[in-house]
mmCIF file of C-alpha atoms and ligand atoms in Angstrom:
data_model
loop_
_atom_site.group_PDB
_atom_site.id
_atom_site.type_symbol
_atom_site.label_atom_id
_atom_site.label_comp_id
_atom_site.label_asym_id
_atom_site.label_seq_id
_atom_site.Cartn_x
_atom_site.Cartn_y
_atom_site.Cartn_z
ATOM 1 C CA UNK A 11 -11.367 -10.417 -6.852
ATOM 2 C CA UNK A 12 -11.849 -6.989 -8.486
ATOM 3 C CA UNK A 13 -15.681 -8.789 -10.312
ATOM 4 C CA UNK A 14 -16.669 -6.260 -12.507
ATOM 5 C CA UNK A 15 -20.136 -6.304 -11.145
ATOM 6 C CA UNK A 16 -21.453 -3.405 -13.575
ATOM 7 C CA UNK A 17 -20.894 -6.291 -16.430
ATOM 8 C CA UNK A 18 -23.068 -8.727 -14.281
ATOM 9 C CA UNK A 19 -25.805 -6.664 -13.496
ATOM 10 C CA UNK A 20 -25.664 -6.716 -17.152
ATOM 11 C CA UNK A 21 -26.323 -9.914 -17.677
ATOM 12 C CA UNK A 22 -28.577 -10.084 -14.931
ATOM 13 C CA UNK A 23 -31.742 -11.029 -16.362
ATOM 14 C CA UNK A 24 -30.053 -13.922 -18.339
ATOM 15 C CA UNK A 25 -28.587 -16.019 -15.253
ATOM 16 C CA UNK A 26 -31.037 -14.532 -12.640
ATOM 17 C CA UNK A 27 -30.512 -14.352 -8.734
ATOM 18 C CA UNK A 28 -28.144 -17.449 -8.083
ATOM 19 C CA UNK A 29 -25.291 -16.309 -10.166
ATOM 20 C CA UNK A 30 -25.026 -13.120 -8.331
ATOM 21 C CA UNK A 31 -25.239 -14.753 -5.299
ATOM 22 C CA UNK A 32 -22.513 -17.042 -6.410
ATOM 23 C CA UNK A 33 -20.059 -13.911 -7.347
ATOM 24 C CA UNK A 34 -20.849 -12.510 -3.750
ATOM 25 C CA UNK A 35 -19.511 -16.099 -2.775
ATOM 26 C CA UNK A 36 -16.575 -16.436 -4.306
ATOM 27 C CA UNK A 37 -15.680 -12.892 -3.203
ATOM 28 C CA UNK A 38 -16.529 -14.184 0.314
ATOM 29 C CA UNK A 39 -14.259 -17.097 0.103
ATOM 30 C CA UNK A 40 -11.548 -15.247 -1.749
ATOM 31 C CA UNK A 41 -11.354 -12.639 1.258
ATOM 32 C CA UNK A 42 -11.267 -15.297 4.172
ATOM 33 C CA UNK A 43 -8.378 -17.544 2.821
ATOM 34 C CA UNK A 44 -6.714 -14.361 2.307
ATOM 35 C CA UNK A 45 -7.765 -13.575 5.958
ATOM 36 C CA UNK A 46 -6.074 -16.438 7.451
ATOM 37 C CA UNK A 47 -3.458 -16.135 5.705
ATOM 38 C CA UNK A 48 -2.600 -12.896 6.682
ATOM 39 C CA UNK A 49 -2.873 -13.964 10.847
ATOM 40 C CA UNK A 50 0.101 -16.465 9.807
ATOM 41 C CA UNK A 51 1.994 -13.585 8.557
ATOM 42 C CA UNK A 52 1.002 -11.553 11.428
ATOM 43 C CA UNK A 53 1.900 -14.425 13.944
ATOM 44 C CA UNK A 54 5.506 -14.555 12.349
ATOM 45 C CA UNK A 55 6.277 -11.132 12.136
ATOM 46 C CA UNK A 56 5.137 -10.188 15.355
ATOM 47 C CA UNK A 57 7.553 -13.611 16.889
ATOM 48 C CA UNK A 58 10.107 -11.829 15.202
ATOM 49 C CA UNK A 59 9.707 -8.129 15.914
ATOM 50 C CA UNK A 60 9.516 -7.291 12.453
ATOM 51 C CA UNK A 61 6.900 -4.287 11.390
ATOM 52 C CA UNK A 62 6.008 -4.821 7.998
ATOM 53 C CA UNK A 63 4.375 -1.766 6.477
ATOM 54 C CA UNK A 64 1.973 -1.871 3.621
ATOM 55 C CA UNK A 65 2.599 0.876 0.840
ATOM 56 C CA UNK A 66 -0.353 1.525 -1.144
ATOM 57 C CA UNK A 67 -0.988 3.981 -3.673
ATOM 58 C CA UNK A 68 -2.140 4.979 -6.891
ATOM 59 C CA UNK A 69 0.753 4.588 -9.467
ATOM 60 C CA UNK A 70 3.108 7.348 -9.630
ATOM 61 C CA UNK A 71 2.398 8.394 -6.250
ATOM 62 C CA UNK A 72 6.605 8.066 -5.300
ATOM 63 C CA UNK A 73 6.147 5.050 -3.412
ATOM 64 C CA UNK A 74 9.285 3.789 -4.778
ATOM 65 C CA UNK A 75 11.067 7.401 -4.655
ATOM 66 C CA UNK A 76 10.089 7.234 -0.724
ATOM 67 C CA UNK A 77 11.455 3.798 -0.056
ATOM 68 C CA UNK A 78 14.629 5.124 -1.292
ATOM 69 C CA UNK A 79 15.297 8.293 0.380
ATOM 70 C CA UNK A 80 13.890 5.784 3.557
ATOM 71 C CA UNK A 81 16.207 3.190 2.700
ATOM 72 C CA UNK A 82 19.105 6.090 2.469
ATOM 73 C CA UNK A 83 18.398 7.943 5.741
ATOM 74 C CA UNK A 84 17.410 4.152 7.843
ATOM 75 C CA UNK A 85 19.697 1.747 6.608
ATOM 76 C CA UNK A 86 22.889 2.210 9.226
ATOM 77 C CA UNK A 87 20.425 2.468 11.728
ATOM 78 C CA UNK A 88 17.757 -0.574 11.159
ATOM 79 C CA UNK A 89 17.985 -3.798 9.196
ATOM 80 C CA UNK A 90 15.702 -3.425 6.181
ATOM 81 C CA UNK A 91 14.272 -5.702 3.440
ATOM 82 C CA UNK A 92 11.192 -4.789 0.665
ATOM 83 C CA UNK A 93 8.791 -6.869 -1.362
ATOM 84 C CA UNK A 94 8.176 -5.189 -4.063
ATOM 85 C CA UNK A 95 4.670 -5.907 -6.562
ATOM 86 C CA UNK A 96 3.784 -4.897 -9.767
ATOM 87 C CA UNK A 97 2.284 -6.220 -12.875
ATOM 88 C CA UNK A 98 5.407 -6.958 -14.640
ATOM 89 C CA UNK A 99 8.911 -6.027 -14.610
ATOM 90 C CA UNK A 100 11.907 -6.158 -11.858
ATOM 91 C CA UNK A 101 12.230 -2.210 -12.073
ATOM 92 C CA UNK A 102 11.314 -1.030 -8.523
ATOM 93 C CA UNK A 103 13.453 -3.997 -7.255
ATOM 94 C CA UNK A 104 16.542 -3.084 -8.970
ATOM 95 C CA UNK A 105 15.705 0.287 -7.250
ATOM 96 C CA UNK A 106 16.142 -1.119 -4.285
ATOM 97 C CA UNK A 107 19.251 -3.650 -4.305
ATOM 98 C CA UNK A 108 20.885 -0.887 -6.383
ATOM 99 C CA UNK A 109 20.896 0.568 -2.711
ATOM 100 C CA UNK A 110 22.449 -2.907 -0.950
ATOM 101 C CA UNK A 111 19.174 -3.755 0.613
ATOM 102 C CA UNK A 112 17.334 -7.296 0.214
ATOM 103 C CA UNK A 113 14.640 -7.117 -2.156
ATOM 104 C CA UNK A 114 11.724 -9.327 -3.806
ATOM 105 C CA UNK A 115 9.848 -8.735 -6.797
ATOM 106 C CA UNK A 116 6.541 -9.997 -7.073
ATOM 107 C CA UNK A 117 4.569 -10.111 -10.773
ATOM 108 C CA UNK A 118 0.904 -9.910 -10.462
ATOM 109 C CA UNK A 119 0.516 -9.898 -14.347
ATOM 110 C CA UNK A 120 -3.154 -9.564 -14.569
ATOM 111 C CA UNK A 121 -3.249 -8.849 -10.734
ATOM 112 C CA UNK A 122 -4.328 -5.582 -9.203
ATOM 113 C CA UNK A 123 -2.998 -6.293 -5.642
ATOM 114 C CA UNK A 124 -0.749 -8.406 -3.509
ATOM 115 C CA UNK A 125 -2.404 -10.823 -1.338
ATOM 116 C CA UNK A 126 -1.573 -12.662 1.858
ATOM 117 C CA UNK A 127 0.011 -15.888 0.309
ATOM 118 C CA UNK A 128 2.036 -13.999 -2.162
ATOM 119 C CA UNK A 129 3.662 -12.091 0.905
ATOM 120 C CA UNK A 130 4.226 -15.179 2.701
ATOM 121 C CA UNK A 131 6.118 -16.719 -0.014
ATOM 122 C CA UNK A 132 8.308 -13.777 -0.546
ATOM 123 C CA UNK A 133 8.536 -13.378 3.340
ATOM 124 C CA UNK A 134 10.037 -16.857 3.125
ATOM 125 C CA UNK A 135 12.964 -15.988 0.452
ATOM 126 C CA UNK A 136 13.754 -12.926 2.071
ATOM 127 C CA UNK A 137 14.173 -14.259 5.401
ATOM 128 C CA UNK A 138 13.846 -10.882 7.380
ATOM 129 C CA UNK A 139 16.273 -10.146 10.539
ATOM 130 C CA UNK A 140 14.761 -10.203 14.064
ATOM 131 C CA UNK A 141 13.513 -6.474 14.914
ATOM 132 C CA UNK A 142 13.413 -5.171 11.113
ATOM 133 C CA UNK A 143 12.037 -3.025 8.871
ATOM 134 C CA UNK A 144 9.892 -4.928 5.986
ATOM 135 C CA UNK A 145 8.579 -2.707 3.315
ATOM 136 C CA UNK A 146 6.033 -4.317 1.309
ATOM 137 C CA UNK A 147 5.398 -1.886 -1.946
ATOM 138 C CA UNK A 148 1.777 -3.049 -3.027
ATOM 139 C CA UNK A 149 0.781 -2.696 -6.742
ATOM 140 C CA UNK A 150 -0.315 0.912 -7.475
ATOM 141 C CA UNK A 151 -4.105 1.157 -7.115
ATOM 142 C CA UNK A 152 -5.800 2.834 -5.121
ATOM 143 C CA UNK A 153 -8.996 0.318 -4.608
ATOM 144 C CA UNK A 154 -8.206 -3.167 -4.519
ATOM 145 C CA UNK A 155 -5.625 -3.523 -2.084
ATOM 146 C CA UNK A 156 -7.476 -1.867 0.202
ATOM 147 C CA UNK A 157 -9.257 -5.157 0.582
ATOM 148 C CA UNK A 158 -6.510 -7.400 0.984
ATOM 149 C CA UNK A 159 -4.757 -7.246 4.598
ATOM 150 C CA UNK A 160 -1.377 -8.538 4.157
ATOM 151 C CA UNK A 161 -0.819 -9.362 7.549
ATOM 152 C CA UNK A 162 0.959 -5.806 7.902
ATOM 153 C CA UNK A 163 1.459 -4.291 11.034
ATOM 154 C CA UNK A 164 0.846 -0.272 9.474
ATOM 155 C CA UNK A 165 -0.833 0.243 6.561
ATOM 156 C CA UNK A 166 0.657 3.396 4.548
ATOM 157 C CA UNK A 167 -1.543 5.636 2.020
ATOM 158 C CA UNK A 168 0.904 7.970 -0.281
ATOM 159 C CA UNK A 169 -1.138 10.184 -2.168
ATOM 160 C CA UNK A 170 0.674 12.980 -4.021
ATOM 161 C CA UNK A 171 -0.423 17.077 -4.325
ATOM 162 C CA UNK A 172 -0.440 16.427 -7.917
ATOM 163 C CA UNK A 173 -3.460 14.299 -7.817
ATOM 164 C CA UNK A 174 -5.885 16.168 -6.759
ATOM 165 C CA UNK A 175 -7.182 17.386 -2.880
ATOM 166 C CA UNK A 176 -10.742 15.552 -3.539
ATOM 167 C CA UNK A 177 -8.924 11.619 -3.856
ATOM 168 C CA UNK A 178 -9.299 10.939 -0.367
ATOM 169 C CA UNK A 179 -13.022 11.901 -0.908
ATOM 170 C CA UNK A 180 -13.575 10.221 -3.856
ATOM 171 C CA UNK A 181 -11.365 6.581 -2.631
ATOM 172 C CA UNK A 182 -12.372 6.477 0.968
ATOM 173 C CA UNK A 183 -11.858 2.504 1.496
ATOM 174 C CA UNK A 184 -8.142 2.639 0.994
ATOM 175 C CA UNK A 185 -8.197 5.861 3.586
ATOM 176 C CA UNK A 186 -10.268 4.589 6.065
ATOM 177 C CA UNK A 187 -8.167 1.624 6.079
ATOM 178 C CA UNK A 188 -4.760 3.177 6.289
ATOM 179 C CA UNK A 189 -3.120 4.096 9.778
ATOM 180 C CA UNK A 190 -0.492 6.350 8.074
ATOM 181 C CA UNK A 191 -1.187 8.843 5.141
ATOM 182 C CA UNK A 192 1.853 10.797 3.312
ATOM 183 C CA UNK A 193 1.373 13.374 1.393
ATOM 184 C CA UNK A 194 4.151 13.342 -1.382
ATOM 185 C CA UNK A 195 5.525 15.968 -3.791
ATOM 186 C CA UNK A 196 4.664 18.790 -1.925
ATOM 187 C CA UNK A 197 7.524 20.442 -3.300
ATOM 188 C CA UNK A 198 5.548 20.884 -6.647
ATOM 189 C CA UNK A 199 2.317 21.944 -4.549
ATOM 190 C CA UNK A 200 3.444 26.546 -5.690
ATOM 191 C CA UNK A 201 2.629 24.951 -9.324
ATOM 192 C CA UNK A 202 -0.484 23.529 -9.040
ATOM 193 C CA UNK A 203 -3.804 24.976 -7.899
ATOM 194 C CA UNK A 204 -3.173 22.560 -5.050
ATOM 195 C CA UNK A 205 -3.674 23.353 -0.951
ATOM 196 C CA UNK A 206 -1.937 20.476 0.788
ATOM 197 C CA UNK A 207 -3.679 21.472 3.871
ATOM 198 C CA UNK A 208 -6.864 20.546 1.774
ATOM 199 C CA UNK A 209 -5.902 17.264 0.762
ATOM 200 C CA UNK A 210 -4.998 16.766 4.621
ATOM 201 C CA UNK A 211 -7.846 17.887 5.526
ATOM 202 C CA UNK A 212 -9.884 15.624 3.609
ATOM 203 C CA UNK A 213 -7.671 12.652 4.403
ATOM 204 C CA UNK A 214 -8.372 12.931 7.807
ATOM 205 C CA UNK A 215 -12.536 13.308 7.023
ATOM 206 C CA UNK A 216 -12.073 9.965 5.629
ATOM 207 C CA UNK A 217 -10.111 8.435 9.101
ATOM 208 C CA UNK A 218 -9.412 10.905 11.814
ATOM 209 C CA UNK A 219 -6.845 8.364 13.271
ATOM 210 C CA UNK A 220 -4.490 8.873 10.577
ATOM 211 C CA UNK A 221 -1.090 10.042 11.230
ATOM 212 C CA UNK A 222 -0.139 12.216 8.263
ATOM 213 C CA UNK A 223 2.849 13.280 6.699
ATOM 214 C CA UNK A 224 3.764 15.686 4.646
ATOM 215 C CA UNK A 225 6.888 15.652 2.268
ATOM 216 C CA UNK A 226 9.045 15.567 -0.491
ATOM 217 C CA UNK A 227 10.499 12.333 -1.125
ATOM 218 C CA UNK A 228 12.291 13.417 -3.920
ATOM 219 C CA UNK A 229 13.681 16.949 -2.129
ATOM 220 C CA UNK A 230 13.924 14.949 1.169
ATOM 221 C CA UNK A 231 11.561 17.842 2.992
ATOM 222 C CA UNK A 232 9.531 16.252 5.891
ATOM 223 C CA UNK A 233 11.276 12.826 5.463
ATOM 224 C CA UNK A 234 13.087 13.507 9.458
ATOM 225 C CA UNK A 235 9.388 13.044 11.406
ATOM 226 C CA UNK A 236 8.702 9.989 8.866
ATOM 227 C CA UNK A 237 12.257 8.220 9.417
ATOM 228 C CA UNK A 238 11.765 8.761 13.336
ATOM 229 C CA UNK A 239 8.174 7.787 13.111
ATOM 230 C CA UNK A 240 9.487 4.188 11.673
ATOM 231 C CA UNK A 241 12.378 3.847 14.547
ATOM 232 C CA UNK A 242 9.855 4.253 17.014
ATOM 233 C CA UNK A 243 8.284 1.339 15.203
ATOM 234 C CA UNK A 244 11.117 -1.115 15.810
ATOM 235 C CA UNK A 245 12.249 -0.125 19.301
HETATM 236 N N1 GDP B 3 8.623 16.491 -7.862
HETATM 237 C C1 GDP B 3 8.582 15.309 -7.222
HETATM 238 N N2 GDP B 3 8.562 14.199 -7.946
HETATM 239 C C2 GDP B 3 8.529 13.016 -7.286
HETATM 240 C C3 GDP B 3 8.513 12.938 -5.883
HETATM 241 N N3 GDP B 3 8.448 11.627 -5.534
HETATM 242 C C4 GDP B 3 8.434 10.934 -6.685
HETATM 243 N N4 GDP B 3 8.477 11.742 -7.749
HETATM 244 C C5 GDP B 3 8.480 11.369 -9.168
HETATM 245 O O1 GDP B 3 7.242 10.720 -9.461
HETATM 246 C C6 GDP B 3 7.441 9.686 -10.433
HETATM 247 C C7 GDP B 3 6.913 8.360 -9.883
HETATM 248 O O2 GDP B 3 7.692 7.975 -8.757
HETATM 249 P P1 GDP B 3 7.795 6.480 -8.245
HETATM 250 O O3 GDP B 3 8.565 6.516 -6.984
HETATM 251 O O4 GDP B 3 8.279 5.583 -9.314
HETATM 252 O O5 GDP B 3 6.241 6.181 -7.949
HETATM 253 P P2 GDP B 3 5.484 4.795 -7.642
HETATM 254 O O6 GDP B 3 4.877 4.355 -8.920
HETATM 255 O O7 GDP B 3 4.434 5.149 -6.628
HETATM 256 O O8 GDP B 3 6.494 3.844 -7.093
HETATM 257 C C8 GDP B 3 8.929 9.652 -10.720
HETATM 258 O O9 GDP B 3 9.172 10.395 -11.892
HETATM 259 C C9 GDP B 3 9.535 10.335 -9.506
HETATM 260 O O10 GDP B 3 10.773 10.943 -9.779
HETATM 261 C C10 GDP B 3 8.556 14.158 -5.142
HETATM 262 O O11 GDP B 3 8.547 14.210 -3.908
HETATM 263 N N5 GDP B 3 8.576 15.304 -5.869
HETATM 264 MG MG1 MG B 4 7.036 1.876 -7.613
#
């Protein structure tokens, strides 16, 4: 999916027009099988009361860190299961059955993001309870997924302090297409020359419906509001 379409311009004057067309195509296509796909996921998850929520992120946001202090302060109160993707290795799903939840890992190897049909397979192996939680912990990136609608019911942006208050600016797609944007690591926010409120600020420039949230996955600070927002989710 992710063409490199700076290489094709390229080579534009070699193959003319019709093979630029042809990417745009392919792209096309790509995006409406994954489409369809994802309405069968939403179909089943929403006959089942499950919320699946899409975690996106660069890497090293603490996507993983938050699933676990999630997992930690959720799991006697709500069934919970996670798909986890990344390029290669089982880390981040060791993570998570280290904790005595259900979890999946997906390889992408070359792959920047998960798609619909890669969720639907896992979906069937994990066989998620009736009125669950399903985290689905996308590869980090913060461009391509933003394409790919997994058939999630919220989509989750976690960007942390340390990466600068301009990213929403800078990567608006995966903003404007996020319901819910956290705002991790804030306990490191006194070192840096970093003003949460900015990177809030510009988050919600981006997509003024976002619900943020800001907190320390790792120090546990602000996790209450997210923990409560996610019940509400499953009532
Ligand atoms: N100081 C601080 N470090 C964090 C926090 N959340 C995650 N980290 C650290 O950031 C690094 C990446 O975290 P991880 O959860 O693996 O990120 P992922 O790649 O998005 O899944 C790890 O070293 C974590 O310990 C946080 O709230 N505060
Ligand atoms: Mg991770």
């Amino acid at each position: 999916m992710c063409t490199d379409d700076k290489h094709h311009h390229h080579h534009h004057d070699e193959h003319g027009e019709h093979s630029h067309n042809r990417v745009i195509e392919v792209k096309k296509d790509i995006l409406s099988v994954n489409q369809s796909m994802a309405e069968r996921n939403r179909g089943y998850f929403d006959a089942k009361n499950i919320c699946a929520i899409n975690i996106v992120s660069s890497p090293g946001s603490g996507k993983t860190t938050l699933l676990e202090q999630t997992i930690q302060m959720l799991k006697d109160k709500v069934s919970i299961t996670v798909i986890e993707g990344d390029q290669e290795t089982s880390l981040d799903a060791n993570r998570i059955a280290a904790m005595g939840i259900s979890s999946l890992q997906i390889n992408t190897e070359n792959g920047c993001h998960l798609d619909a049909s890669m969720v639907n397979d896992a979906v069937k192996k994990i066989a998620p309870q009736d009125k669950s939680l399903l985290f689905i912990e996308n590869v980090g990136n913060l461009v391509c997924p933003a394409m790919f609608d997994l058939g999630e019911d919220i989509r989750v942006v976690v960007v942390s302090v340390t990466e600068g208050d301009d990213k929403p600016l800078k990567y608006p797609y995966m903003f404007e297409s996020a319901n819910v944007c956290i705002i991790n690591k804030i306990d490191l926010a006194p070192y840096l020359k970093s003003n949460p409120e900015m990177l809030k600020s510009n988050a919600l420039k981006v997509n003024h419906h976002l619900t943020v949230f800001e907190v320390s996955a790792q120090e546990g600070t602000g996790m209450d509001k997210w923990c409560d927002f996610l019940l509400n989710e499953v009532k």
